[in-house]
mmCIF file of C-alpha atoms and ligand atoms in Angstrom:
data_model
loop_
_atom_site.group_PDB
_atom_site.id
_atom_site.type_symbol
_atom_site.label_atom_id
_atom_site.label_comp_id
_atom_site.label_asym_id
_atom_site.label_seq_id
_atom_site.Cartn_x
_atom_site.Cartn_y
_atom_site.Cartn_z
ATOM 1 C CA MET A 4 -38.264 106.911 -2.537
ATOM 2 C CA ARG A 5 -38.192 104.481 0.324
ATOM 3 C CA LEU A 6 -40.945 103.023 2.431
ATOM 4 C CA LYS A 7 -40.749 104.106 6.044
ATOM 5 C CA SER A 8 -41.765 100.629 7.173
ATOM 6 C CA LEU A 9 -38.585 99.192 5.687
ATOM 7 C CA THR A 10 -36.173 101.271 7.685
ATOM 8 C CA ALA A 11 -35.662 98.434 10.151
ATOM 9 C CA LEU A 12 -34.255 96.240 7.388
ATOM 10 C CA ALA A 13 -30.656 96.108 6.315
ATOM 11 C CA LEU A 14 -31.671 96.790 2.750
ATOM 12 C CA ALA A 15 -33.360 100.034 3.704
ATOM 13 C CA ALA A 16 -30.071 101.797 3.176
ATOM 14 C CA PRO A 17 -30.357 104.470 0.494
ATOM 15 C CA ALA A 18 -30.505 102.277 -2.596
ATOM 16 C CA SER A 19 -31.506 104.259 -5.638
ATOM 17 C CA ALA A 20 -32.076 101.563 -8.254
ATOM 18 C CA LEU A 21 -33.247 98.199 -7.093
ATOM 19 C CA LEU A 22 -36.507 96.396 -7.788
ATOM 20 C CA ARG A 23 -38.013 94.740 -4.735
ATOM 21 C CA PHE A 24 -41.625 93.707 -5.074
ATOM 22 C CA GLY A 25 -44.176 91.222 -3.877
ATOM 23 C CA CYS A 26 -46.073 88.651 -5.931
ATOM 24 C CA SER A 27 -49.066 86.745 -4.539
ATOM 25 C CA GLN A 28 -49.579 83.022 -5.030
ATOM 26 C CA LEU A 29 -50.632 82.049 -8.566
ATOM 27 C CA VAL A 30 -51.054 78.325 -7.871
ATOM 28 C CA VAL A 31 -49.545 75.466 -5.853
ATOM 29 C CA GLU A 32 -49.358 72.339 -7.985
ATOM 30 C CA ARG A 33 -47.183 69.468 -9.145
ATOM 31 C CA LEU A 34 -46.081 70.958 -12.485
ATOM 32 C CA ASP A 35 -42.633 71.993 -13.697
ATOM 33 C CA PRO A 36 -42.746 73.347 -17.258
ATOM 34 C CA LEU A 37 -38.986 74.051 -17.174
ATOM 35 C CA VAL A 38 -37.541 70.719 -15.993
ATOM 36 C CA ASN A 39 -40.475 68.423 -16.842
ATOM 37 C CA PRO A 40 -42.425 70.113 -19.652
ATOM 38 C CA GLY A 41 -45.555 68.151 -20.566
ATOM 39 C CA LEU A 42 -45.319 65.879 -17.522
ATOM 40 C CA ASN A 43 -48.461 65.983 -15.381
ATOM 41 C CA PRO A 44 -47.841 65.493 -12.537
ATOM 42 C CA SER A 45 -44.173 66.422 -12.146
ATOM 43 C CA PRO A 46 -42.118 64.575 -9.489
ATOM 44 C CA HIS A 47 -42.536 67.136 -6.692
ATOM 45 C CA LEU A 48 -44.787 69.983 -5.623
ATOM 46 C CA HIS A 49 -44.060 73.638 -6.460
ATOM 47 C CA GLN A 50 -45.432 77.004 -5.435
ATOM 48 C CA ILE A 51 -45.663 79.420 -8.330
ATOM 49 C CA ILE A 52 -46.096 83.184 -8.714
ATOM 50 C CA GLY A 53 -46.388 85.566 -11.667
ATOM 51 C CA GLY A 54 -48.355 85.607 -14.915
ATOM 52 C CA ASN A 55 -51.314 83.392 -15.718
ATOM 53 C CA ALA A 56 -49.722 81.944 -18.882
ATOM 54 C CA PHE A 57 -48.165 79.362 -16.544
ATOM 55 C CA ASN A 58 -49.096 75.924 -17.818
ATOM 56 C CA LEU A 59 -47.832 72.421 -18.464
ATOM 57 C CA THR A 60 -46.031 73.272 -21.685
ATOM 58 C CA MET A 61 -44.224 76.574 -22.050
ATOM 59 C CA ASP A 62 -41.730 75.791 -24.783
ATOM 60 C CA ALA A 63 -40.293 78.381 -27.171
ATOM 61 C CA ALA A 64 -42.970 77.448 -29.733
ATOM 62 C CA SER A 65 -45.742 78.615 -27.401
ATOM 63 C CA GLY A 66 -44.506 82.191 -27.773
ATOM 64 C CA ASP A 67 -43.972 85.199 -25.542
ATOM 65 C CA ILE A 68 -45.608 84.590 -22.184
ATOM 66 C CA ALA A 69 -45.920 88.366 -21.711
ATOM 67 C CA GLU A 70 -48.292 88.332 -24.706
ATOM 68 C CA ARG A 71 -50.210 85.191 -23.657
ATOM 69 C CA ALA A 72 -50.796 86.148 -20.042
ATOM 70 C CA THR A 73 -53.760 88.374 -19.172
ATOM 71 C CA CYS A 74 -52.954 88.990 -15.497
ATOM 72 C CA THR A 75 -50.105 88.655 -13.026
ATOM 73 C CA THR A 76 -49.844 88.214 -9.269
ATOM 74 C CA CYS A 77 -46.897 90.639 -9.172
ATOM 75 C CA GLN A 78 -47.034 94.230 -8.019
ATOM 76 C CA PHE A 79 -45.438 95.442 -11.271
ATOM 77 C CA SER A 80 -48.223 94.675 -13.717
ATOM 78 C CA GLU A 81 -45.934 94.450 -16.771
ATOM 79 C CA ASP A 82 -44.162 91.470 -15.190
ATOM 80 C CA PHE A 83 -45.768 88.246 -16.448
ATOM 81 C CA SER A 84 -42.703 86.139 -15.608
ATOM 82 C CA ASN A 85 -43.136 82.916 -13.663
ATOM 83 C CA TYR A 86 -41.088 82.210 -10.580
ATOM 84 C CA TRP A 87 -41.277 79.028 -8.553
ATOM 85 C CA THR A 88 -39.686 76.958 -5.799
ATOM 86 C CA ALA A 89 -40.311 73.697 -3.979
ATOM 87 C CA VAL A 90 -42.881 73.632 -1.161
ATOM 88 C CA LEU A 91 -42.071 73.286 2.532
ATOM 89 C CA PHE A 92 -43.847 70.696 4.676
ATOM 90 C CA PHE A 93 -43.858 70.000 8.409
ATOM 91 C CA ARG A 94 -43.443 66.320 9.273
ATOM 92 C CA ALA A 95 -45.229 65.365 12.491
ATOM 93 C CA ARG A 96 -44.004 62.730 14.937
ATOM 94 C CA ASN A 97 -46.717 60.403 13.623
ATOM 95 C CA GLY A 98 -45.221 60.640 10.136
ATOM 96 C CA THR A 99 -47.922 62.790 8.507
ATOM 97 C CA TYR A 100 -47.128 65.976 6.600
ATOM 98 C CA TYR A 101 -48.670 69.443 6.654
ATOM 99 C CA ARG A 102 -47.967 72.117 4.044
ATOM 100 C CA VAL A 103 -46.376 75.163 5.716
ATOM 101 C CA PRO A 104 -48.245 78.401 4.854
ATOM 102 C CA GLN A 105 -46.445 81.251 3.106
ATOM 103 C CA ILE A 106 -46.671 84.808 4.378
ATOM 104 C CA PRO A 107 -45.724 88.111 2.762
ATOM 105 C CA ASN A 108 -42.599 90.050 3.631
ATOM 106 C CA VAL A 109 -42.453 93.260 5.637
ATOM 107 C CA GLY A 110 -44.109 95.994 3.607
ATOM 108 C CA PHE A 111 -46.368 93.676 1.606
ATOM 109 C CA SER A 112 -49.143 92.758 4.024
ATOM 110 C CA GLY A 113 -52.385 91.753 2.316
ATOM 111 C CA GLN A 114 -50.573 89.734 -0.307
ATOM 112 C CA THR A 115 -51.699 86.087 -0.267
ATOM 113 C CA GLY A 116 -48.725 83.752 0.095
ATOM 114 C CA GLY A 117 -46.237 84.144 -2.712
ATOM 115 C CA MET A 118 -42.747 85.603 -2.583
ATOM 116 C CA THR A 119 -40.664 88.745 -2.716
ATOM 117 C CA VAL A 120 -38.648 89.205 -5.901
ATOM 118 C CA TYR A 121 -35.566 91.363 -6.443
ATOM 119 C CA TYR A 122 -33.763 92.534 -9.559
ATOM 120 C CA MET A 123 -30.557 94.347 -8.675
ATOM 121 C CA GLN A 124 -27.944 96.264 -10.632
ATOM 122 C CA ASP A 125 -25.395 95.895 -7.838
ATOM 123 C CA GLY A 126 -25.131 94.021 -4.575
ATOM 124 C CA LEU A 127 -27.247 95.239 -1.693
ATOM 125 C CA ALA A 128 -24.171 96.777 -0.094
ATOM 126 C CA ASN A 129 -23.629 99.085 -3.073
ATOM 127 C CA TYR A 130 -26.288 101.664 -2.428
ATOM 128 C CA GLN A 131 -25.659 103.594 -5.616
ATOM 129 C CA GLN A 132 -26.881 100.779 -7.905
ATOM 130 C CA THR A 133 -25.185 102.313 -10.915
ATOM 131 C CA SER A 134 -23.807 99.326 -12.846
ATOM 132 C CA LYS A 135 -25.214 98.670 -16.296
ATOM 133 C CA VAL A 136 -27.032 95.353 -16.573
ATOM 134 C CA THR A 137 -28.681 93.744 -19.579
ATOM 135 C CA ALA A 138 -32.241 92.573 -18.974
ATOM 136 C CA PHE A 139 -33.213 88.992 -19.815
ATOM 137 C CA LYS A 140 -34.673 88.452 -23.303
ATOM 138 C CA THR A 141 -38.044 87.076 -24.391
ATOM 139 C CA GLY A 142 -37.982 83.290 -24.003
ATOM 140 C CA PHE A 143 -35.175 83.333 -21.419
ATOM 141 C CA ARG A 144 -35.381 80.798 -18.599
ATOM 142 C CA MET A 145 -33.080 79.330 -15.976
ATOM 143 C CA LEU A 146 -32.850 77.164 -12.895
ATOM 144 C CA ILE A 147 -30.541 77.294 -9.914
ATOM 145 C CA GLY A 148 -30.048 74.640 -7.273
ATOM 146 C CA GLU A 149 -30.311 70.851 -7.533
ATOM 147 C CA ALA A 150 -33.330 69.124 -6.019
ATOM 148 C CA SER A 151 -31.388 65.904 -5.313
ATOM 149 C CA TYR A 152 -28.568 67.479 -3.274
ATOM 150 C CA ARG A 153 -28.449 66.515 0.404
ATOM 151 C CA ASN A 154 -25.115 67.753 1.766
ATOM 152 C CA LYS A 155 -22.940 70.838 1.931
ATOM 153 C CA ALA A 156 -20.181 69.448 -0.275
ATOM 154 C CA GLN A 157 -22.714 69.120 -3.099
ATOM 155 C CA SER A 158 -24.420 72.455 -2.651
ATOM 156 C CA ASN A 159 -21.134 74.360 -2.347
ATOM 157 C CA ARG A 160 -21.444 74.333 -6.138
ATOM 158 C CA PHE A 161 -24.080 77.025 -5.715
ATOM 159 C CA ARG A 162 -23.472 80.342 -4.071
ATOM 160 C CA GLN A 163 -26.083 82.062 -1.996
ATOM 161 C CA ILE A 164 -28.974 79.596 -1.865
ATOM 162 C CA THR A 165 -29.648 80.034 1.825
ATOM 163 C CA TYR A 166 -32.058 80.266 4.758
ATOM 164 C CA THR A 167 -32.639 82.998 7.299
ATOM 165 C CA CYS A 168 -34.089 81.974 10.663
ATOM 166 C CA LEU A 169 -36.452 84.877 11.334
ATOM 167 C CA LYS A 170 -36.368 85.906 14.999
ATOM 168 C CA ASP A 171 -38.605 88.757 13.883
ATOM 169 C CA PRO A 172 -39.809 89.762 10.391
ATOM 170 C CA GLY A 173 -36.800 92.058 9.912
ATOM 171 C CA THR A 174 -34.056 89.494 10.674
ATOM 172 C CA ARG A 175 -31.603 89.246 7.761
ATOM 173 C CA PHE A 176 -28.497 87.631 9.292
ATOM 174 C CA PRO A 177 -27.055 85.114 9.647
ATOM 175 C CA GLU A 178 -27.867 82.886 6.663
ATOM 176 C CA SER A 179 -27.302 79.123 6.564
ATOM 177 C CA MET A 180 -27.037 76.698 3.655
ATOM 178 C CA ASP A 181 -29.116 74.049 5.429
ATOM 179 C CA PHE A 182 -32.378 74.306 7.336
ATOM 180 C CA PRO A 183 -32.185 76.209 10.640
ATOM 181 C CA LYS A 184 -31.725 73.740 13.511
ATOM 182 C CA VAL A 185 -33.750 75.701 16.053
ATOM 183 C CA PRO A 186 -37.327 77.016 15.956
ATOM 184 C CA CYS A 187 -37.624 80.341 14.100
ATOM 185 C CA PRO A 188 -40.292 82.481 15.792
ATOM 186 C CA ALA A 189 -41.208 84.562 12.719
ATOM 187 C CA GLY A 190 -40.670 81.818 10.132
ATOM 188 C CA ILE A 191 -37.986 80.469 7.828
ATOM 189 C CA MET A 192 -37.020 82.667 4.890
ATOM 190 C CA ALA A 193 -35.667 80.732 1.908
ATOM 191 C CA ASN A 194 -33.325 82.873 -0.203
ATOM 192 C CA VAL A 195 -32.524 81.950 -3.797
ATOM 193 C CA ARG A 196 -30.018 84.084 -5.708
ATOM 194 C CA PHE A 197 -29.408 83.294 -9.363
ATOM 195 C CA PRO A 198 -26.114 83.552 -11.273
ATOM 196 C CA THR A 199 -25.546 86.950 -12.883
ATOM 197 C CA CYS A 200 -23.456 86.286 -15.996
ATOM 198 C CA TRP A 201 -25.069 85.173 -19.275
ATOM 199 C CA ASP A 202 -23.399 83.659 -22.363
ATOM 200 C CA GLY A 203 -25.226 86.267 -24.422
ATOM 201 C CA LYS A 204 -26.536 83.670 -26.886
ATOM 202 C CA ASN A 205 -28.703 80.954 -25.406
ATOM 203 C CA LEU A 206 -32.118 81.547 -23.877
ATOM 204 C CA ASP A 207 -31.896 78.127 -22.189
ATOM 205 C CA SER A 208 -29.554 75.113 -22.005
ATOM 206 C CA PRO A 209 -30.120 71.372 -21.484
ATOM 207 C CA ASP A 210 -29.546 71.600 -17.715
ATOM 208 C CA HIS A 211 -31.134 75.095 -17.651
ATOM 209 C CA MET A 212 -27.939 76.366 -15.984
ATOM 210 C CA ALA A 213 -25.014 76.156 -18.454
ATOM 211 C CA HIS A 214 -25.996 79.345 -20.285
ATOM 212 C CA MET A 215 -25.434 81.167 -16.982
ATOM 213 C CA SER A 216 -22.413 81.546 -14.732
ATOM 214 C CA TYR A 217 -21.414 83.096 -11.460
ATOM 215 C CA PRO A 218 -18.866 85.916 -11.630
ATOM 216 C CA GLU A 219 -15.302 84.763 -12.251
ATOM 217 C CA THR A 220 -14.255 85.725 -8.750
ATOM 218 C CA GLY A 221 -16.303 86.595 -5.728
ATOM 219 C CA THR A 222 -19.999 87.180 -6.136
ATOM 220 C CA PHE A 223 -22.291 89.696 -7.730
ATOM 221 C CA GLU A 224 -22.443 91.310 -4.300
ATOM 222 C CA SER A 225 -18.687 91.846 -4.273
ATOM 223 C CA GLY A 226 -18.631 93.155 -7.847
ATOM 224 C CA GLY A 227 -16.799 90.165 -9.318
ATOM 225 C CA PRO A 228 -16.307 90.334 -13.102
ATOM 226 C CA CYS A 229 -18.107 87.954 -15.497
ATOM 227 C CA PRO A 230 -15.988 85.206 -17.137
ATOM 228 C CA ALA A 231 -15.168 85.460 -20.860
ATOM 229 C CA SER A 232 -17.452 82.487 -21.548
ATOM 230 C CA HIS A 233 -20.416 84.359 -20.036
ATOM 231 C CA PRO A 234 -19.601 88.021 -20.581
ATOM 232 C CA VAL A 235 -23.045 89.616 -20.270
ATOM 233 C CA ARG A 236 -23.882 90.983 -16.858
ATOM 234 C CA VAL A 237 -27.591 90.527 -16.107
ATOM 235 C CA PRO A 238 -29.590 91.692 -13.061
ATOM 236 C CA GLN A 239 -29.159 89.786 -9.808
ATOM 237 C CA LEU A 240 -32.462 87.943 -9.574
ATOM 238 C CA MET A 241 -33.341 86.880 -6.052
ATOM 239 C CA TYR A 242 -36.366 85.259 -4.394
ATOM 240 C CA GLU A 243 -37.328 85.422 -0.745
ATOM 241 C CA THR A 244 -40.036 83.016 0.380
ATOM 242 C CA ILE A 245 -41.232 83.231 3.968
ATOM 243 C CA TRP A 246 -42.529 79.954 5.352
ATOM 244 C CA ASP A 247 -44.733 80.591 8.364
ATOM 245 C CA THR A 248 -43.472 77.861 10.668
ATOM 246 C CA ALA A 249 -44.863 79.472 13.857
ATOM 247 C CA ALA A 250 -47.624 76.873 14.305
ATOM 248 C CA PHE A 251 -45.010 74.085 14.291
ATOM 249 C CA ASN A 252 -42.423 75.503 16.655
ATOM 250 C CA ALA A 253 -43.478 73.830 19.941
ATOM 251 C CA GLN A 254 -40.697 71.556 21.171
ATOM 252 C CA GLU A 255 -43.130 68.686 21.785
ATOM 253 C CA LEU A 256 -43.985 68.672 18.050
ATOM 254 C CA TRP A 257 -40.338 68.292 16.985
ATOM 255 C CA PRO A 258 -38.724 64.861 16.588
ATOM 256 C CA GLU A 259 -37.582 63.228 19.870
ATOM 257 C CA ASP A 260 -33.989 63.109 18.585
ATOM 258 C CA GLY A 261 -33.862 66.918 18.448
ATOM 259 C CA SER A 262 -33.610 67.141 14.671
ATOM 260 C CA GLN A 263 -35.643 69.759 12.837
ATOM 261 C CA PRO A 264 -39.032 68.728 11.388
ATOM 262 C CA PHE A 265 -39.241 70.584 8.063
ATOM 263 C CA VAL A 266 -38.910 68.903 4.698
ATOM 264 C CA TRP A 267 -39.000 70.144 1.107
ATOM 265 C CA SER A 268 -41.551 68.618 -1.256
ATOM 266 C CA MET A 269 -38.797 66.515 -2.928
ATOM 267 C CA ASP A 270 -38.277 64.836 0.463
ATOM 268 C CA ASP A 271 -35.268 66.877 1.445
ATOM 269 C CA THR A 272 -34.907 67.119 5.217
ATOM 270 C CA THR A 273 -31.486 68.807 4.946
ATOM 271 C CA GLY A 274 -32.383 71.956 3.017
ATOM 272 C CA PHE A 275 -29.439 71.502 0.621
ATOM 273 C CA GLY A 276 -31.823 70.641 -2.241
ATOM 274 C CA SER A 277 -33.370 74.115 -2.374
ATOM 275 C CA HIS A 278 -33.821 75.402 -5.922
ATOM 276 C CA GLY A 279 -35.588 78.106 -7.887
ATOM 277 C CA ASP A 280 -36.956 78.287 -11.424
ATOM 278 C CA TYR A 281 -37.441 81.356 -13.611
ATOM 279 C CA MET A 282 -39.203 82.069 -16.879
ATOM 280 C CA PHE A 283 -38.734 85.629 -18.034
ATOM 281 C CA GLY A 284 -41.963 87.381 -19.034
ATOM 282 C CA TRP A 285 -41.658 91.163 -18.691
ATOM 283 C CA LYS A 286 -43.634 92.986 -21.348
ATOM 284 C CA GLY A 287 -41.586 94.627 -24.112
ATOM 285 C CA ASP A 288 -38.561 96.479 -22.784
ATOM 286 C CA SER A 289 -40.113 97.247 -19.383
ATOM 287 C CA LEU A 290 -37.429 95.440 -17.356
ATOM 288 C CA GLN A 291 -34.557 97.043 -19.274
ATOM 289 C CA ARG A 292 -36.167 100.465 -18.841
ATOM 290 C CA ALA A 293 -36.499 99.863 -15.107
ATOM 291 C CA MET A 294 -32.888 98.718 -14.777
ATOM 292 C CA ASP A 295 -31.734 101.834 -16.652
ATOM 293 C CA SER A 296 -33.641 104.303 -14.502
ATOM 294 C CA PRO A 297 -33.247 104.771 -10.778
ATOM 295 C CA CYS A 298 -36.084 103.132 -8.899
ATOM 296 C CA TYR A 299 -36.528 101.578 -5.515
ATOM 297 C CA VAL A 300 -39.920 100.464 -4.217
ATOM 298 C CA ASN A 301 -41.503 103.301 -6.228
ATOM 299 C CA CYS A 302 -40.511 102.873 -9.839
ATOM 300 C CA PRO A 303 -42.017 105.611 -11.999
ATOM 301 C CA THR A 304 -41.131 103.916 -15.274
ATOM 302 C CA LEU A 305 -43.207 100.843 -14.381
ATOM 303 C CA LYS A 306 -46.951 100.290 -14.036
ATOM 304 C CA THR A 307 -48.087 98.923 -10.693
ATOM 305 C CA GLN A 308 -51.297 97.307 -9.518
ATOM 306 C CA ALA A 309 -53.071 97.139 -6.159
ATOM 307 C CA ILE A 310 -52.635 94.126 -3.875
ATOM 308 C CA ALA A 311 -56.327 93.254 -4.384
ATOM 309 C CA GLU A 312 -55.659 92.935 -8.135
ATOM 310 C CA MET A 313 -52.539 90.826 -7.541
ATOM 311 C CA ASN A 314 -54.524 88.504 -5.286
ATOM 312 C CA LYS A 315 -57.273 88.072 -7.916
ATOM 313 C CA CYS A 316 -54.954 86.596 -10.544
ATOM 314 C CA ALA A 317 -54.736 82.798 -10.343
ATOM 315 C CA VAL A 318 -54.700 79.700 -12.496
ATOM 316 C CA PRO A 319 -56.646 76.538 -11.659
ATOM 317 C CA ASN A 320 -54.746 73.588 -10.237
ATOM 318 C CA THR A 321 -54.547 71.184 -13.180
ATOM 319 C CA VAL A 322 -53.206 68.261 -11.156
ATOM 320 C CA ASP A 323 -55.857 66.114 -9.540
ATOM 321 C CA GLU A 324 -54.568 65.775 -5.966
ATOM 322 C CA ASN A 325 -54.963 67.346 -2.542
ATOM 323 C CA TYR A 326 -52.172 69.274 -0.838
ATOM 324 C CA ASP A 327 -54.027 70.448 2.246
ATOM 325 C CA GLY A 328 -54.560 69.035 5.734
ATOM 326 C CA TRP A 329 -52.511 66.179 7.204
ATOM 327 C CA LEU A 330 -51.134 64.041 4.378
ATOM 328 C CA LYS A 331 -49.963 60.427 4.733
ATOM 329 C CA ALA A 332 -47.186 61.063 2.195
ATOM 330 C CA LEU A 333 -45.648 63.969 0.313
ATOM 331 C CA PRO A 334 -47.430 64.583 -3.013
ATOM 332 C CA GLY A 335 -45.894 62.142 -5.495
ATOM 333 C CA ALA A 336 -44.285 60.212 -2.616
ATOM 334 C CA PRO A 337 -40.730 61.182 -3.657
ATOM 335 C CA ARG A 338 -39.341 59.075 -0.792
ATOM 336 C CA SER A 339 -40.375 55.793 -2.386
ATOM 337 C CA MET A 340 -39.523 57.098 -5.871
ATOM 338 C CA THR A 341 -35.899 57.577 -4.920
ATOM 339 C CA GLY A 342 -35.819 54.117 -3.369
ATOM 340 C CA MET A 343 -35.472 55.545 0.140
ATOM 341 C CA LYS A 344 -38.299 53.636 1.791
ATOM 342 C CA ALA A 345 -39.742 55.348 4.842
HETATM 343 C C1 NAG B 424 -50.062 76.149 -22.788
HETATM 344 O O1 NAG B 424 -50.066 77.358 -23.523
HETATM 345 C C2 NAG B 424 -49.845 77.219 -24.896
HETATM 346 C C3 NAG B 424 -49.800 78.580 -25.534
HETATM 347 O O2 NAG B 424 -50.965 79.305 -25.252
HETATM 348 C C4 NAG B 424 -50.910 76.371 -25.537
HETATM 349 O O3 NAG B 424 -50.620 76.161 -26.890
HETATM 350 C C5 NAG B 424 -50.971 75.053 -24.800
HETATM 351 O O4 NAG B 424 -52.046 74.306 -25.318
HETATM 352 C C6 NAG B 424 -51.128 75.248 -23.328
HETATM 353 N N1 NAG B 424 -51.058 73.947 -22.694
HETATM 354 C C7 NAG B 424 -51.919 73.569 -21.799
HETATM 355 C C8 NAG B 424 -51.703 72.198 -21.247
HETATM 356 O O5 NAG B 424 -52.838 74.276 -21.439
HETATM 357 C C1 NAG B 425 -50.516 63.462 13.501
HETATM 358 O O1 NAG B 425 -49.927 64.513 14.257
HETATM 359 C C2 NAG B 425 -50.491 65.793 14.053
HETATM 360 C C3 NAG B 425 -49.638 66.802 14.833
HETATM 361 O O2 NAG B 425 -49.517 66.433 16.152
HETATM 362 C C4 NAG B 425 -51.951 65.785 14.467
HETATM 363 O O3 NAG B 425 -52.553 67.045 14.300
HETATM 364 C C5 NAG B 425 -52.663 64.756 13.591
HETATM 365 O O4 NAG B 425 -54.017 64.671 13.972
HETATM 366 C C6 NAG B 425 -52.006 63.394 13.749
HETATM 367 N N1 NAG B 425 -52.619 62.455 12.807
HETATM 368 C C7 NAG B 425 -52.921 61.203 13.150
HETATM 369 C C8 NAG B 425 -53.517 60.375 12.070
HETATM 370 O O5 NAG B 425 -52.717 60.764 14.260
#
C-alpha cells in the first residue's frame, strides 16, 4: 500500500517491494566505530541513527548489535543497525560555523532530525521489485565515499553519492556530485547509495569497501550484473539526509565571491568528500523476510513503532565538546589537522 502524501514524489510509482523508512536522530558526536574504533574523539563529527548499541567500540567480539540494543530510532523496530554520515555546517562571512539542522522527509513529519533509509530489490525505476537479494549478515559493515576527496576526478570512483537541491520537499532531480551552487529553498538532500555486490565471505575488509563492489556494468538501477569476484547481490542500501539550509539562504550571508557557504564536518567545502557508514543490525532474519515479501511503506512482515517511540531512543554524547551555536572552528579543527591553515 502506498501513502497518499507520497504521490507527488517520483518514487510514488507503484513499487511493490521496497523499504523506505525514517529514523530519528540517535546522537550527534565525534565517534566513528567503523573507521576509528576506540578513538574518542574521532577526527570529524558524525550524525548517527539506529539502535542504541552504538558506542566507541563495536568490533566483532562485542557481538550482535541486534541483541545488545534495547531500542532503535528507526520506524521498523527490528532494525537496530547504525547508519551515519558527516555533519553539514554553515560557514558565516566572519568565519564562524553553525551546525545545519536536519529535517525529516515528506511523509515522516514529527521525526526529530535523522535520515530516510531505503533497502531496494531493484532500482526505483523497476516498479515490480522482484529480484532476489540476499540480506546482510550479522556483523556485516561497510563504508562508501572518501572523506578526503575534494574533486570530481577523485569521486568518480563512487557512483551515486550525490546532492539534490530541494526547490520544494518533493524535488528529486537533478542530482549533483558536488554541493549545489545556488540557495536551495527547501534544503539540501544528501544521497548516499552503497554498492550492491558482496564477495559472499567477508563481513568487513581493511578499507571497509573491498568486500563490496558495484555491478560489473551500469548500476544497480540499470540492473547491471555483479562481477564474479563479488557474486552476491544484496539490497541497494540508500540514505537521504535533508539539511535544512533555509535559515542560511539569504544572499548577504553567502561569501562575497559568490561561492556556496556549506561545509562538511571534515572541512570539505566541495561536497566531494561525502560518505556514509553502515553497521548491519536487523534482528534475526527480519531483513531477509522483508526483502522476500512484497512491502512498500506498509510492510506486514515487519514490526513498526510510533514516531514518539523512535524519538525517545537516544544515546548520550560521550565526547566532551559542544556542537551548537556559533563555533570558532569545526569540531576537531580538521582544517589545521590536514595542514590547510585557515
Ligand atoms: C561497547 O559495547 C560493548 C558490548 O556491549 C562493550 O563491551 C563495550 O564496553 C562498550 N564500549 C563502550 C565504550 O561503552
Ligand atoms: C558571525 O556571523 C553570524 C552570521 O551573520 C552571526 O550570527 C554571529 O553573531 C557572528 N559572530 C561574531 C562573533 O561576530
